[in-house]
Amino acid sequence: MSIHSSLRTAGKAGGALRNVLKRHERVRHMMTQGAWTEGRSALGLPKIKQMKLKARKAAAKEKEETAATAAAPAAPSSGSS
């Protein structure tokens, strides 16, 4: 019997975002942020907000356009002098 497609997860390689972190993951995050002190109890840790960032398509498109115009050399002006 197979699992229903709506119940499947992305897997570990897919980088599925989880709202609830395990205790050792919260400790590791606090160590990288400098908020962990050695000898502190691993119980009663603060919640750590997980944010999923999405790249905005419009902003990326504008960035490409500005990069393309900046890379193109300016055309010489003709006729005004």
Coordinates of C-alpha atoms in Angstrom, one line a residue:
M1 CA 0.0 0.0 0.0
S2 CA 1.4 3.4 -0.9
I3 CA 1.2 6.7 0.8
H4 CA -1.2 9.3 -0.4
S5 CA 0.4 12.2 -2.4
S6 CA -0.9 14.9 0.0
L7 CA 0.8 13.2 2.9
R8 CA 4.2 12.9 1.4
T9 CA 7.0 15.1 2.7
A10 CA 9.8 16.7 0.7
G11 CA 12.4 14.7 2.5
K12 CA 15.5 15.8 4.3
A13 CA 17.4 16.7 1.1
G14 CA 14.6 18.9 0.0
G15 CA 15.1 21.2 3.0
A16 CA 11.5 21.0 4.3
L17 CA 10.9 23.8 6.7
R18 CA 9.7 22.6 10.1
N19 CA 8.1 25.0 12.7
V20 CA 9.2 22.9 15.7
L21 CA 12.9 22.4 16.2
K22 CA 14.5 19.6 18.3
R23 CA 16.3 20.6 21.5
H24 CA 19.8 20.0 20.0
E25 CA 18.9 22.1 17.0
R26 CA 17.8 25.0 19.2
V27 CA 21.0 24.7 21.2
R28 CA 23.1 24.7 18.0
H29 CA 21.2 27.8 16.7
M30 CA 21.8 29.6 20.0
M31 CA 25.5 28.7 19.8
T32 CA 25.9 30.2 16.4
Q33 CA 24.1 33.4 17.6
G34 CA 26.2 33.6 20.7
A35 CA 23.2 33.3 23.0
W36 CA 24.3 30.0 24.6
T37 CA 26.4 29.9 27.7
E38 CA 28.2 26.7 28.7
G39 CA 26.6 25.0 31.8
R40 CA 23.1 26.3 30.9
S41 CA 20.2 23.9 31.3
A42 CA 18.8 22.5 28.0
L43 CA 15.4 22.7 29.5
G44 CA 13.2 25.8 29.0
L45 CA 14.9 27.0 25.9
P46 CA 13.3 30.0 24.0
K47 CA 11.4 29.4 20.8
I48 CA 13.3 30.1 17.6
K49 CA 11.4 31.6 14.7
Q50 CA 11.9 29.8 11.4
M51 CA 11.4 32.0 8.4
K52 CA 10.9 30.7 4.9
L53 CA 12.2 33.3 2.4
K54 CA 10.7 33.4 -1.1
A55 CA 12.5 35.2 -3.9
R56 CA 10.2 37.8 -5.4
K57 CA 10.0 37.3 -9.2
A58 CA 9.3 41.0 -9.9
A59 CA 12.3 42.2 -7.9
A60 CA 14.6 39.6 -9.6
K61 CA 13.4 40.7 -13.0
E62 CA 14.0 44.3 -12.3
K63 CA 17.5 43.5 -11.0
E64 CA 18.3 41.7 -14.2
E65 CA 17.1 44.6 -16.3
T66 CA 19.1 47.2 -14.3
A67 CA 22.2 44.9 -14.6
A68 CA 21.7 44.6 -18.3
T69 CA 21.3 48.3 -18.8
A70 CA 24.3 49.1 -16.6
A71 CA 26.5 46.6 -18.5
A72 CA 25.5 48.0 -21.9
P73 CA 27.8 50.9 -23.0
A74 CA 26.1 54.3 -23.4
A75 CA 25.3 55.2 -27.0
P76 CA 27.1 58.3 -28.3
S77 CA 24.8 61.3 -28.6
S78 CA 24.4 62.6 -32.1
G79 CA 23.5 65.9 -33.5
S80 CA 23.0 68.3 -30.6
S81 CA 26.3 70.2 -30.9

